[in-house]
Amino acid sequence: MSAREPDHDLLFPGDARLREAVQAWIDGLARERRMAPNTVEAYGRDLRQFLHYLAARHGTPTIPMLVALKVRDIRAFMAARRADEVSGRSLMRMLAGLRSFARYLEREGYGTVSALGGVRSPKVPRRLPRPLPVSAAVALTDTGIRAGEEREPWVLARDAAVLALLYGAGLRISEALGLARRDAPLPGIDQVTVLGKGGKQRMVPILPIVAQAVADYLAACPLPLPPEGPLFVGARGGPLSPRIIQYTVARARGALGLPDTATPHALRHSFATHLLARQGELRAIQELLGHASLSTTQLYTQVDAARLMSAYAAAHPRAGR
């Protein structure tokens, strides 16, 4: 395909008026609603697939066509996606994206896509986090388990500092890697500002042991780190890729005999679960994690209850009788 030939699958089918509305909606998601880039991309992809579906059955999609849709049209599309083995979670996100675009059309005076209101979102069981044992979480942040690897000491210190932020401060990997050098949490600094999902900032307390891990990395790093540049860099000085940290954890869990569920994100889950197990207050944990909804944080109460029931079933003399 030449540079002048756009990929047909990446185009939004429809007349000029519809395509203009789609582009304005996507721009609004990113600029005004400050949605994460991955979410914006997913919403756009879902709408594009829906418009291709309509185009194959009814011709060029238009805004009046969308307004005139029936509930059965939406259900038929969902059934087609299920036939392609699309998960219930993806279908739920797809409906959320279509409804977002429908709300945009209504706000702009194009009319109401009432069919979307008559379709229920598929029920999706909420996946529970899988926390690590305290000893495993601590071991993953220790450079000692990777001492035999043929990697430079500063790289080992870098990875340990990133993992310390995930477990010691509950950061998402994107939040840790998004820190600038000028904002490095060093000894004497007891909190750091991170940029979370949707561009929302929050203050996170920093433990002395986490700050020391960051200081050890900076002391060992041989590369120049400008104040405005990233705190964590790769071998050539560019921003560190999340894949490097994922690979690091994969190697470490092999050395520790941990399951595949021991991932960088599992360290964040472990941070929350271990706090809760030690009588951490749920609302405070919500603030630390940057969850928009308390219901998301409440998943950890289910994890704790599940662990309690498992211990009961294994130990109680009457269990299983």
Tab-separated table of N, CA and C in Angstrom, residues 154 157 181 186 212-222 225:
chain	number	residue	atom	x	y	z
A	154	TRP	N	23.431	-0.374	37.032
A	154	TRP	CA	22.492	0.745	37.045
A	154	TRP	C	21.133	0.333	36.493
A	157	ALA	N	19.385	-1.415	39.281
A	157	ALA	CA	18.919	-0.413	40.243
A	157	ALA	C	17.697	0.329	39.701
A	181	ARG	N	12.408	13.733	35.737
A	181	ARG	CA	13.597	13.732	36.617
A	181	ARG	C	13.456	14.768	37.725
A	186	LEU	N	13.038	11.566	46.268
A	186	LEU	CA	14.325	11.235	46.881
A	186	LEU	C	14.226	11.296	48.402
A	212	GLN	N	14.864	5.771	48.752
A	212	GLN	CA	16.255	5.324	48.707
A	212	GLN	C	16.515	4.511	47.450
A	213	ALA	N	15.539	3.702	47.025
A	213	ALA	CA	15.701	2.923	45.793
A	213	ALA	C	15.858	3.850	44.588
A	214	VAL	N	15.085	4.943	44.571
A	214	VAL	CA	15.206	5.916	43.480
A	214	VAL	C	16.568	6.601	43.545
A	215	ALA	N	17.008	6.945	44.741
A	215	ALA	CA	18.315	7.589	44.898
A	215	ALA	C	19.445	6.664	44.456
A	216	ASP	N	19.332	5.389	44.780
A	216	ASP	CA	20.364	4.422	44.365
A	216	ASP	C	20.439	4.340	42.844
A	217	TYR	N	19.279	4.383	42.195
A	217	TYR	CA	19.259	4.352	40.720
A	217	TYR	C	19.926	5.599	40.145
A	218	LEU	N	19.589	6.766	40.678
A	218	LEU	CA	20.164	8.002	40.153
A	218	LEU	C	21.672	8.045	40.369
A	219	ALA	N	22.120	7.519	41.492
A	219	ALA	CA	23.557	7.511	41.768
A	219	ALA	C	24.304	6.596	40.806
A	220	ALA	N	23.636	5.532	40.354
A	220	ALA	CA	24.300	4.557	39.478
A	220	ALA	C	24.133	4.875	37.995
A	221	CYS	N	23.107	5.654	37.645
A	221	CYS	CA	22.809	5.892	36.226
A	221	CYS	C	23.914	6.709	35.553
A	222	PRO	N	24.511	6.206	34.479
A	222	PRO	CA	25.606	6.917	33.816
A	222	PRO	C	25.129	7.900	32.750
A	225	LEU	N	20.409	13.018	32.714
A	225	LEU	CA	18.959	13.044	32.940
A	225	LEU	C	18.524	14.494	33.126
